[in-house]
Amino acid sequence: MPVLAINGGEKIRSKLFPAYSVIGKEEEEEVIKVIKSGVLSRFLGAWHEDFYGGPQVRALEEEWAGYFGVKHAIAVNSATSGLYCAVGAAGIGPGDEVVVSPYTMSASATAPLVYNAIPVFADIEEDYFCLNPESIERKITERTKAIIAVDLFGQPYDAAAKNALARKHNLLVIEDTAQAPGAKYKGKYAGTLGDMGVFSLNYHKHIHCGEGGIVATDYDELADKIRLIRNHAEAVVEKKGFDSLVNMVGFNYRMTEIEAAIARQQLKKLDGLLKKRLENVDFLTAELSKIPALEPVKTRSGAKHAFYVHPVKYRSLDTGVSRNRFVDAVKAELMPTELREAEGVNIGSGYVRPLYLQPLFQRQTAYGNNGCPFKCRNYEGSVDYSKADCPVCEDMHYNTLLTHELMRPPISKEDLNDVVNAFKKVWENINELE
Ligand SMILES: *Cc1c(COP(=O)(O)O)cnc(C)c1O
């Protein structure tokens, strides 16, 4: 009978998993061309042809819009900046509320704060982990202006239900699709399901250029505002003849030519990289489903999932072994990933801690030391982040969900077998954990 590694037995795997790597010769060649051209950026923060950036940035925007079937794609230097642009373009300001998810990367919930608006957390769906439409509806007030819907883990948000809800209450939908490039819902690409969609090109994502982001929208006016916020709006509006000054304090969220050149090559690889990732997930889903305690995530009806991470639900059944203990035992059987050794084995108990538990929300301190915007005079509502009322999110995070990244290219079949065998070994010897 094998002894579990957590109890001093031999590990299933003794070598590191291969580093996540999607950059190749094509990117290298294009970067060298850009450097040789001498134009590393071409943005001008004034009303001028170069207000829209250099040739690589513009080509990337055109190609991105073409691929995803959206009228405007606007390159920015991160998805975080993209979310800030989107909230600004939506005209959101002090006193407004925006419904957000507690289970996401922090920027998708803090974006409203940049405009002194209040993030209000709704609960997530038990099966798909995106915002739950019923919970959203309970959080809507006369102050609500938008919903930030995250395509979490690569699963497209429930656009049919949420867009209808948004129309009913006259809200904009900002889609955070950082984790779901290439995912689809009813034939439409994630990132084009809401009024604005925000993609990420940071180095953890399906395709990347180091750091970068794209905001997609079909609306000319929103696109105009996003481009202004990206590039020093206040210095440009007058000469551009842009009358509405709402949120027209600009930033520098501009993407460089080098990043754009890399991103253009990456976009060409998205289909192939996604296909490989989905094949890996299919294999893991089939194998892990054989373990009674595990339930790999379902894909929403009508949707194509992109699997930024692979979420799996753990049920202790009658073993009495908690999710955390189970995950620790599986991790003990495996090894970290190259270039990210310090993070340990890439399997997590849950995902990120529910965001309302961050000190920023618990202490209601964002700008200055008077509790702005939460206690700002413009804000006529009240939020209590100590009673966030998100039981599903808390159960997923603390008891039920595990997420892992051991399906990202260029992981091999042999590597995947080690992952499966680690889970199987722990399950077959679970009595050792009691
Ligand atoms: C990665 C990520 C972001 C932020 O992306 P950056 O490009 O790093 O700013 C935002 N939202 C979600 C859901 C993410 O996964």
Short mmCIF file of C-alpha atoms and ligand atoms in Angstrom, two decimals:
data_model
loop_
_atom_site.label_atom_id
_atom_site.label_comp_id
_atom_site.label_asym_id
_atom_site.label_seq_id
_atom_site.Cartn_x
_atom_site.Cartn_y
_atom_site.Cartn_z
CA MET A 1 0.00 0.00 0.00
CA PRO A 2 1.58 3.32 -1.04
CA VAL A 3 2.13 5.94 1.64
CA LEU A 4 0.94 9.44 0.80
CA ALA A 5 3.74 11.97 0.29
CA ILE A 6 2.17 14.22 2.90
CA ASN A 7 2.82 11.38 5.38
CA GLY A 8 6.41 10.88 4.23
CA GLY A 9 5.82 8.55 1.25
CA GLU A 10 7.31 8.94 -2.20
CA LYS A 11 5.89 11.69 -4.43
CA ILE A 12 4.15 10.87 -7.70
CA ARG A 13 6.34 13.42 -9.45
CA SER A 14 9.89 14.53 -8.77
CA LYS A 15 10.55 17.09 -11.51
CA LEU A 16 9.13 20.58 -12.04
CA PHE A 17 6.24 21.14 -14.43
CA PRO A 18 7.26 23.03 -17.60
CA ALA A 19 7.09 26.83 -17.46
CA TYR A 20 3.99 28.39 -19.00
CA SER A 21 5.23 29.67 -22.32
CA VAL A 22 3.38 31.01 -25.34
CA ILE A 23 5.97 33.38 -26.82
CA GLY A 24 8.09 32.23 -29.76
CA LYS A 25 10.19 33.19 -32.77
CA GLU A 26 7.38 35.18 -34.41
CA GLU A 27 7.13 37.59 -31.49
CA GLU A 28 10.92 37.85 -31.28
CA GLU A 29 11.22 38.83 -34.94
CA GLU A 30 8.50 41.46 -34.75
CA VAL A 31 10.02 43.02 -31.62
CA ILE A 32 13.37 43.38 -33.37
CA LYS A 33 11.67 45.08 -36.32
CA VAL A 34 10.01 47.57 -34.01
CA ILE A 35 13.27 48.34 -32.23
CA LYS A 36 15.04 48.83 -35.56
CA SER A 37 12.28 51.15 -36.74
CA GLY A 38 13.12 53.52 -33.88
CA VAL A 39 9.41 54.02 -33.08
CA LEU A 40 8.81 52.46 -29.67
CA SER A 41 5.67 54.51 -29.11
CA ARG A 42 3.90 57.09 -31.18
CA PHE A 43 1.22 58.43 -28.88
CA LEU A 44 0.79 62.17 -28.55
CA GLY A 45 -1.32 63.53 -25.69
CA ALA A 46 -2.81 66.27 -27.87
CA TRP A 47 -5.43 66.43 -30.62
CA HIS A 48 -3.36 65.25 -33.54
CA GLU A 49 -3.24 62.20 -35.77
CA ASP A 50 -0.85 60.55 -33.31
CA PHE A 51 -3.39 60.89 -30.50
CA TYR A 52 -4.46 57.39 -31.60
CA GLY A 53 -0.98 55.86 -31.30
CA GLY A 54 1.54 54.26 -33.64
CA PRO A 55 1.24 51.75 -36.49
CA GLN A 56 1.52 48.62 -34.35
CA VAL A 57 -1.08 49.79 -31.85
CA ARG A 58 -3.50 50.70 -34.61
CA ALA A 59 -2.95 47.45 -36.49
CA LEU A 60 -3.50 45.46 -33.29
CA GLU A 61 -6.74 47.32 -32.64
CA GLU A 62 -8.01 46.64 -36.16
CA GLU A 63 -7.06 42.96 -36.05
CA TRP A 64 -8.56 42.51 -32.58
CA ALA A 65 -11.84 44.13 -33.63
CA GLY A 66 -11.93 41.91 -36.72
CA TYR A 67 -11.25 38.71 -34.84
CA PHE A 68 -13.80 39.30 -32.10
CA GLY A 69 -16.42 40.88 -34.38
CA VAL A 70 -16.68 44.17 -32.53
CA LYS A 71 -16.64 47.71 -33.90
CA HIS A 72 -13.94 49.18 -31.66
CA ALA A 73 -10.97 47.58 -29.92
CA ILE A 74 -8.87 50.02 -27.90
CA ALA A 75 -5.42 48.98 -26.71
CA VAL A 76 -4.38 49.97 -23.19
CA ASN A 77 -1.48 49.04 -20.93
CA SER A 78 -3.44 46.60 -18.73
CA ALA A 79 -6.92 45.22 -18.18
CA THR A 80 -6.93 47.18 -14.95
CA SER A 81 -6.54 50.41 -16.94
CA GLY A 82 -9.14 49.09 -19.35
CA LEU A 83 -11.64 48.64 -16.53
CA TYR A 84 -10.91 52.16 -15.29
CA CYS A 85 -11.50 53.52 -18.82
CA ALA A 86 -14.75 51.58 -19.08
CA VAL A 87 -16.10 52.83 -15.76
CA GLY A 88 -15.09 56.38 -16.68
CA ALA A 89 -16.64 56.16 -20.15
CA ALA A 90 -19.86 54.89 -18.57
CA GLY A 91 -20.14 58.26 -16.83
CA ILE A 92 -20.09 56.69 -13.37
CA GLY A 93 -19.28 59.08 -10.55
CA PRO A 94 -19.59 59.97 -6.86
CA GLY A 95 -22.82 58.71 -5.31
CA ASP A 96 -23.29 55.92 -7.85
CA GLU A 97 -23.21 52.22 -7.12
CA VAL A 98 -21.86 49.45 -9.31
CA VAL A 99 -22.69 45.79 -8.69
CA VAL A 100 -19.53 43.68 -8.70
CA SER A 101 -18.42 40.14 -7.94
CA PRO A 102 -16.54 39.27 -4.76
CA TYR A 103 -14.84 36.37 -6.49
CA THR A 104 -12.46 37.83 -9.04
CA MET A 105 -9.14 39.61 -9.41
CA SER A 106 -9.28 42.73 -7.22
CA ALA A 107 -9.38 45.33 -10.02
CA SER A 108 -12.74 44.15 -11.35
CA ALA A 109 -14.27 45.18 -8.02
CA THR A 110 -12.20 48.28 -7.25
CA ALA A 111 -12.62 49.94 -10.68
CA PRO A 112 -15.70 51.95 -9.56
CA LEU A 113 -13.68 53.43 -6.69
CA VAL A 114 -11.44 55.25 -9.16
CA TYR A 115 -14.46 57.44 -9.96
CA ASN A 116 -15.55 57.59 -6.32
CA ALA A 117 -18.44 55.22 -6.95
CA ILE A 118 -19.35 52.41 -4.56
CA PRO A 119 -18.78 48.74 -5.38
CA VAL A 120 -21.70 46.62 -4.12
CA PHE A 121 -21.00 42.90 -3.93
CA ALA A 122 -23.52 40.33 -5.15
CA ASP A 123 -23.18 36.57 -4.76
CA ILE A 124 -21.98 34.11 -7.37
CA GLU A 125 -23.59 31.13 -9.11
CA GLU A 126 -23.06 27.79 -7.44
CA ASP A 127 -22.32 26.01 -10.72
CA TYR A 128 -20.48 28.60 -12.80
CA PHE A 129 -19.02 31.06 -10.25
CA CYS A 130 -20.03 34.19 -12.20
CA LEU A 131 -22.41 36.76 -10.65
CA ASN A 132 -25.82 35.32 -9.86
CA PRO A 133 -28.60 37.34 -11.58
CA GLU A 134 -31.00 36.92 -8.65
CA SER A 135 -28.42 38.17 -6.22
CA ILE A 136 -27.63 41.11 -8.51
CA GLU A 137 -31.29 42.07 -8.61
CA ARG A 138 -31.46 42.16 -4.81
CA LYS A 139 -28.51 44.58 -4.76
CA ILE A 140 -29.86 47.04 -7.32
CA THR A 141 -30.96 50.43 -5.93
CA GLU A 142 -31.91 53.73 -7.55
CA ARG A 143 -28.19 54.58 -7.36
CA THR A 144 -26.99 51.56 -9.38
CA LYS A 145 -25.45 52.53 -12.73
CA ALA A 146 -23.69 49.41 -13.97
CA ILE A 147 -22.79 45.77 -13.45
CA ILE A 148 -19.25 44.52 -13.84
CA ALA A 149 -19.77 40.96 -15.03
CA VAL A 150 -16.67 38.77 -14.90
CA ASP A 151 -16.23 35.74 -17.15
CA LEU A 152 -14.61 33.97 -14.25
CA PHE A 153 -12.08 31.21 -14.93
CA GLY A 154 -12.99 31.49 -18.64
CA GLN A 155 -16.73 30.81 -18.29
CA PRO A 156 -18.81 33.46 -20.10
CA TYR A 157 -21.26 35.27 -17.86
CA ASP A 158 -24.96 34.56 -18.32
CA ALA A 159 -25.52 37.28 -20.90
CA ALA A 160 -29.15 36.37 -21.59
CA ALA A 161 -30.22 36.89 -17.97
CA LYS A 162 -27.86 39.70 -17.02
CA ASN A 163 -28.31 41.82 -20.12
CA ALA A 164 -32.09 41.59 -19.70
CA LEU A 165 -31.74 42.62 -16.08
CA ALA A 166 -29.50 45.52 -17.08
CA ARG A 167 -31.98 46.74 -19.69
CA LYS A 168 -34.83 46.49 -17.20
CA HIS A 169 -32.99 48.70 -14.71
CA ASN A 170 -31.25 50.87 -17.30
CA LEU A 171 -27.75 49.75 -16.36
CA LEU A 172 -24.61 49.33 -18.43
CA VAL A 173 -22.81 45.99 -18.43
CA ILE A 174 -19.03 46.09 -18.31
CA GLU A 175 -17.69 42.64 -19.09
CA ASP A 176 -14.36 41.70 -17.54
CA THR A 177 -13.16 39.04 -19.92
CA ALA A 178 -9.53 39.00 -18.80
CA GLN A 179 -9.81 35.24 -18.21
CA ALA A 180 -11.90 34.30 -21.22
CA PRO A 181 -10.44 35.31 -24.61
CA GLY A 182 -11.94 32.95 -27.17
CA ALA A 183 -14.81 31.85 -24.94
CA LYS A 184 -18.26 32.17 -26.50
CA TYR A 185 -21.85 32.46 -25.46
CA LYS A 186 -24.55 31.62 -28.02
CA GLY A 187 -22.08 32.12 -30.85
CA LYS A 188 -20.77 35.51 -29.68
CA TYR A 189 -17.31 36.01 -28.27
CA ALA A 190 -16.91 36.77 -24.58
CA GLY A 191 -15.75 40.37 -24.37
CA THR A 192 -18.49 41.42 -26.80
CA LEU A 193 -21.44 40.27 -24.68
CA GLY A 194 -21.86 43.46 -22.63
CA ASP A 195 -21.72 47.16 -23.55
CA MET A 196 -17.95 47.19 -23.08
CA GLY A 197 -15.59 44.24 -22.69
CA VAL A 198 -12.12 44.28 -21.18
CA PHE A 199 -9.39 41.80 -22.15
CA SER A 200 -6.04 41.32 -20.42
CA LEU A 201 -2.67 40.70 -22.06
CA ASN A 202 -0.67 40.18 -18.87
CA TYR A 203 1.73 37.27 -18.71
CA HIS A 204 -0.61 34.92 -16.83
CA LYS A 205 -3.29 35.11 -19.49
CA HIS A 206 -4.05 32.89 -22.53
CA ILE A 207 -2.14 35.24 -24.81
CA HIS A 208 0.02 38.10 -23.61
CA CYS A 209 2.57 40.79 -24.33
CA GLY A 210 3.98 41.10 -20.81
CA GLU A 211 1.44 43.67 -19.71
CA GLY A 212 -1.46 45.00 -21.77
CA GLY A 213 -5.20 45.14 -22.23
CA ILE A 214 -7.93 45.80 -24.79
CA VAL A 215 -11.33 47.43 -24.36
CA ALA A 216 -13.95 46.36 -26.90
CA THR A 217 -17.23 48.11 -27.65
CA ASP A 218 -19.73 48.56 -30.46
CA TYR A 219 -20.62 52.08 -29.31
CA ASP A 220 -18.83 55.01 -30.99
CA GLU A 221 -19.38 57.40 -28.10
CA LEU A 222 -18.06 55.00 -25.48
CA ALA A 223 -15.06 54.25 -27.71
CA ASP A 224 -14.31 57.96 -28.04
CA LYS A 225 -14.38 58.41 -24.29
CA ILE A 226 -12.20 55.36 -23.68
CA ARG A 227 -9.60 56.73 -26.10
CA LEU A 228 -9.71 60.09 -24.35
CA ILE A 229 -9.32 58.64 -20.87
CA ARG A 230 -6.44 56.50 -22.18
CA ASN A 231 -4.52 59.52 -23.32
CA HIS A 232 -4.76 62.76 -21.31
CA ALA A 233 -8.40 63.63 -22.07
CA GLU A 234 -8.27 67.04 -20.38
CA ALA A 235 -5.57 68.22 -22.78
CA VAL A 236 -7.43 66.98 -25.85
CA VAL A 237 -11.18 67.59 -25.42
CA GLU A 238 -11.14 71.24 -26.39
CA LYS A 239 -9.35 70.90 -29.73
CA LYS A 240 -11.17 67.65 -30.48
CA GLY A 241 -14.42 69.53 -29.95
CA PHE A 242 -15.64 67.09 -27.35
CA ASP A 243 -18.29 68.78 -25.24
CA SER A 244 -19.13 66.35 -22.47
CA LEU A 245 -16.56 66.81 -19.73
CA VAL A 246 -17.87 64.04 -17.48
CA ASN A 247 -14.90 61.93 -16.35
CA MET A 248 -12.64 63.57 -18.87
CA VAL A 249 -9.66 63.65 -16.57
CA GLY A 250 -7.25 61.58 -18.61
CA PHE A 251 -4.52 59.15 -17.69
CA ASN A 252 -1.62 57.62 -19.54
CA TYR A 253 -2.83 54.08 -20.23
CA ARG A 254 -1.04 53.87 -23.59
CA MET A 255 0.38 50.66 -24.99
CA THR A 256 3.88 50.68 -26.53
CA GLU A 257 4.64 49.58 -30.09
CA ILE A 258 6.66 46.62 -28.80
CA GLU A 259 3.77 45.29 -26.75
CA ALA A 260 1.38 45.81 -29.67
CA ALA A 261 3.72 43.96 -32.04
CA ILE A 262 3.87 41.01 -29.64
CA ALA A 263 0.12 41.06 -29.08
CA ARG A 264 -0.53 40.94 -32.84
CA GLN A 265 1.44 37.70 -33.13
CA GLN A 266 -0.23 36.35 -30.02
CA LEU A 267 -3.70 36.95 -31.40
CA LYS A 268 -2.81 34.70 -34.35
CA LYS A 269 -1.95 31.95 -31.88
CA LEU A 270 -5.08 32.22 -29.74
CA ASP A 271 -7.09 29.54 -31.57
CA GLY A 272 -4.31 26.97 -31.41
CA LEU A 273 -3.38 27.70 -27.79
CA LEU A 274 -6.98 27.56 -26.69
CA LYS A 275 -7.58 24.28 -28.52
CA LYS A 276 -4.60 22.67 -26.77
CA ARG A 277 -5.76 23.96 -23.40
CA LEU A 278 -9.30 22.64 -23.94
CA GLU A 279 -7.96 19.22 -24.94
CA ASN A 280 -5.96 19.12 -21.71
CA VAL A 281 -9.02 20.10 -19.68
CA ASP A 282 -11.16 17.46 -21.43
CA PHE A 283 -8.65 14.79 -20.48
CA LEU A 284 -8.51 15.96 -16.86
CA THR A 285 -12.29 16.28 -16.62
CA ALA A 286 -12.77 12.71 -17.84
CA GLU A 287 -10.17 11.30 -15.45
CA LEU A 288 -10.97 13.39 -12.37
CA SER A 289 -14.69 12.68 -12.75
CA LYS A 290 -13.90 9.06 -11.89
CA ILE A 291 -13.01 10.18 -8.38
CA PRO A 292 -16.28 10.29 -6.40
CA ALA A 293 -15.22 13.32 -4.34
CA LEU A 294 -14.46 15.49 -7.37
CA GLU A 295 -16.81 17.33 -9.68
CA PRO A 296 -15.07 19.28 -12.45
CA VAL A 297 -16.89 22.50 -13.42
CA LYS A 298 -19.80 22.39 -15.85
CA THR A 299 -19.99 24.67 -18.85
CA ARG A 300 -23.02 26.90 -19.10
CA SER A 301 -25.59 25.82 -21.69
CA GLY A 302 -24.83 27.51 -25.02
CA ALA A 303 -21.33 28.47 -23.93
CA LYS A 304 -17.75 27.63 -24.81
CA HIS A 305 -15.43 27.81 -21.81
CA ALA A 306 -11.84 29.11 -22.13
CA PHE A 307 -10.39 27.69 -18.88
CA TYR A 308 -8.03 30.30 -17.53
CA VAL A 309 -7.80 27.91 -14.59
CA HIS A 310 -9.52 24.56 -14.18
CA PRO A 311 -12.06 24.72 -11.34
CA VAL A 312 -13.06 21.51 -9.59
CA LYS A 313 -15.50 21.06 -6.73
CA TYR A 314 -14.54 18.86 -3.81
CA ARG A 315 -17.11 16.99 -1.74
CA SER A 316 -15.84 15.42 1.46
CA LEU A 317 -18.63 12.80 1.20
CA ASP A 318 -18.33 10.67 4.32
CA THR A 319 -14.53 10.75 4.52
CA GLY A 320 -14.46 13.61 7.00
CA VAL A 321 -11.43 14.98 5.11
CA SER A 322 -11.68 18.71 4.46
CA ARG A 323 -10.98 20.31 1.09
CA ASN A 324 -7.86 22.00 2.44
CA ARG A 325 -6.42 18.77 3.76
CA PHE A 326 -7.20 16.95 0.51
CA VAL A 327 -5.58 19.70 -1.58
CA ASP A 328 -2.50 19.76 0.66
CA ALA A 329 -2.13 16.01 0.20
CA VAL A 330 -2.42 16.28 -3.61
CA LYS A 331 0.11 19.12 -3.66
CA ALA A 332 2.54 17.04 -1.63
CA GLU A 333 2.52 14.47 -4.46
CA LEU A 334 3.46 17.00 -7.13
CA MET A 335 6.03 19.70 -7.90
CA PRO A 336 5.97 23.45 -8.65
CA THR A 337 6.16 24.94 -12.13
CA GLU A 338 9.41 26.26 -13.62
CA LEU A 339 9.94 30.03 -13.28
CA ARG A 340 7.29 30.10 -10.53
CA GLU A 341 8.91 27.71 -8.07
CA ALA A 342 8.33 30.03 -5.13
CA GLU A 343 4.55 29.75 -5.53
CA GLY A 344 4.62 26.04 -4.81
CA VAL A 345 2.44 23.53 -6.66
CA ASN A 346 -0.08 25.36 -8.87
CA ILE A 347 -3.20 24.04 -7.18
CA GLY A 348 -5.19 26.34 -4.93
CA SER A 349 -7.72 25.76 -2.17
CA GLY A 350 -10.39 28.10 -3.54
CA TYR A 351 -9.36 31.10 -5.63
CA VAL A 352 -8.99 34.62 -4.15
CA ARG A 353 -10.39 35.47 -0.74
CA PRO A 354 -13.83 37.12 -1.11
CA LEU A 355 -12.86 40.68 -1.96
CA TYR A 356 -15.11 42.43 0.57
CA LEU A 357 -12.84 40.97 3.24
CA GLN A 358 -9.95 43.15 2.05
CA PRO A 359 -8.99 45.88 4.56
CA LEU A 360 -10.00 48.55 2.02
CA PHE A 361 -13.63 47.45 2.29
CA GLN A 362 -13.64 46.34 5.90
CA ARG A 363 -12.27 49.68 7.05
CA GLN A 364 -13.96 51.68 4.28
CA THR A 365 -10.87 53.68 3.54
CA ALA A 366 -10.02 54.51 -0.06
CA TYR A 367 -9.24 58.20 -0.66
CA GLY A 368 -7.98 60.48 2.10
CA ASN A 369 -8.69 59.68 5.71
CA ASN A 370 -12.39 60.57 5.89
CA GLY A 371 -13.73 57.34 4.45
CA CYS A 372 -14.25 58.65 0.91
CA PRO A 373 -16.07 57.61 -1.13
CA PHE A 374 -18.02 55.32 1.24
CA LYS A 375 -18.88 58.11 3.66
CA CYS A 376 -18.76 60.87 1.06
CA ARG A 377 -21.60 63.42 1.18
CA ASN A 378 -22.58 62.60 -2.41
CA TYR A 379 -23.33 59.06 -1.39
CA GLU A 380 -26.85 58.69 -0.08
CA GLY A 381 -26.81 54.92 0.36
CA SER A 382 -24.94 52.87 2.87
CA VAL A 383 -22.84 49.78 2.41
CA ASP A 384 -21.91 47.33 5.08
CA TYR A 385 -19.13 45.08 3.89
CA SER A 386 -19.18 43.14 7.14
CA LYS A 387 -22.52 41.68 6.04
CA ALA A 388 -21.80 41.10 2.39
CA ASP A 389 -24.36 38.32 2.14
CA CYS A 390 -22.44 36.12 -0.29
CA PRO A 391 -22.78 32.62 1.20
CA VAL A 392 -22.11 30.76 -2.05
CA CYS A 393 -18.85 32.63 -2.60
CA GLU A 394 -17.76 31.90 0.96
CA ASP A 395 -18.66 28.22 0.72
CA MET A 396 -16.79 27.89 -2.58
CA HIS A 397 -13.74 29.64 -1.26
CA TYR A 398 -13.46 28.12 2.17
CA ASN A 399 -14.88 24.59 1.69
CA THR A 400 -15.63 23.43 -1.81
CA LEU A 401 -13.65 24.75 -4.74
CA LEU A 402 -10.15 23.96 -5.87
CA THR A 403 -8.52 25.60 -8.87
CA HIS A 404 -5.37 24.61 -10.69
CA GLU A 405 -3.27 25.69 -13.62
CA LEU A 406 -1.76 22.35 -14.52
CA MET A 407 -3.36 22.29 -17.96
CA ARG A 408 -1.64 25.28 -19.55
CA PRO A 409 0.46 24.75 -22.64
CA PRO A 410 3.06 23.37 -23.12
CA ILE A 411 2.15 20.78 -20.47
CA SER A 412 2.40 17.24 -21.93
CA LYS A 413 0.21 14.14 -21.68
CA GLU A 414 2.78 12.63 -19.38
CA ASP A 415 2.59 15.68 -17.08
CA LEU A 416 -1.21 15.47 -17.08
CA ASN A 417 -1.01 11.83 -16.10
CA ASP A 418 1.03 12.80 -13.06
CA VAL A 419 -1.68 15.28 -12.07
CA VAL A 420 -4.39 12.64 -12.41
CA ASN A 421 -2.34 10.04 -10.57
CA ALA A 422 -1.73 12.43 -7.67
CA PHE A 423 -5.48 13.00 -7.25
CA LYS A 424 -6.18 9.27 -7.58
CA LYS A 425 -3.49 8.29 -5.11
CA VAL A 426 -4.84 10.67 -2.49
CA TRP A 427 -8.42 9.52 -3.03
CA GLU A 428 -7.52 5.81 -2.89
CA ASN A 429 -5.59 6.34 0.33
CA ILE A 430 -7.82 8.94 1.89
CA ASN A 431 -8.05 6.91 5.10
CA GLU A 432 -4.43 8.00 5.72
CA LEU A 433 -5.72 11.57 6.12
CA GLU A 434 -8.38 10.86 8.71
C1 LIG B 1 -5.86 39.44 -14.80
C2 LIG B 1 -7.18 40.00 -14.50
C3 LIG B 1 -7.42 41.38 -14.47
C4 LIG B 1 -6.34 42.40 -14.55
O1 LIG B 1 -5.54 42.28 -15.65
P1 LIG B 1 -4.23 43.18 -15.78
O2 LIG B 1 -3.99 43.18 -17.25
O3 LIG B 1 -3.16 42.48 -15.02
O4 LIG B 1 -4.52 44.51 -15.26
C5 LIG B 1 -8.71 41.83 -14.28
N1 LIG B 1 -9.72 40.99 -14.10
C6 LIG B 1 -9.54 39.65 -14.08
C7 LIG B 1 -10.73 38.77 -13.89
C8 LIG B 1 -8.26 39.11 -14.26
O5 LIG B 1 -8.09 37.80 -14.25
#
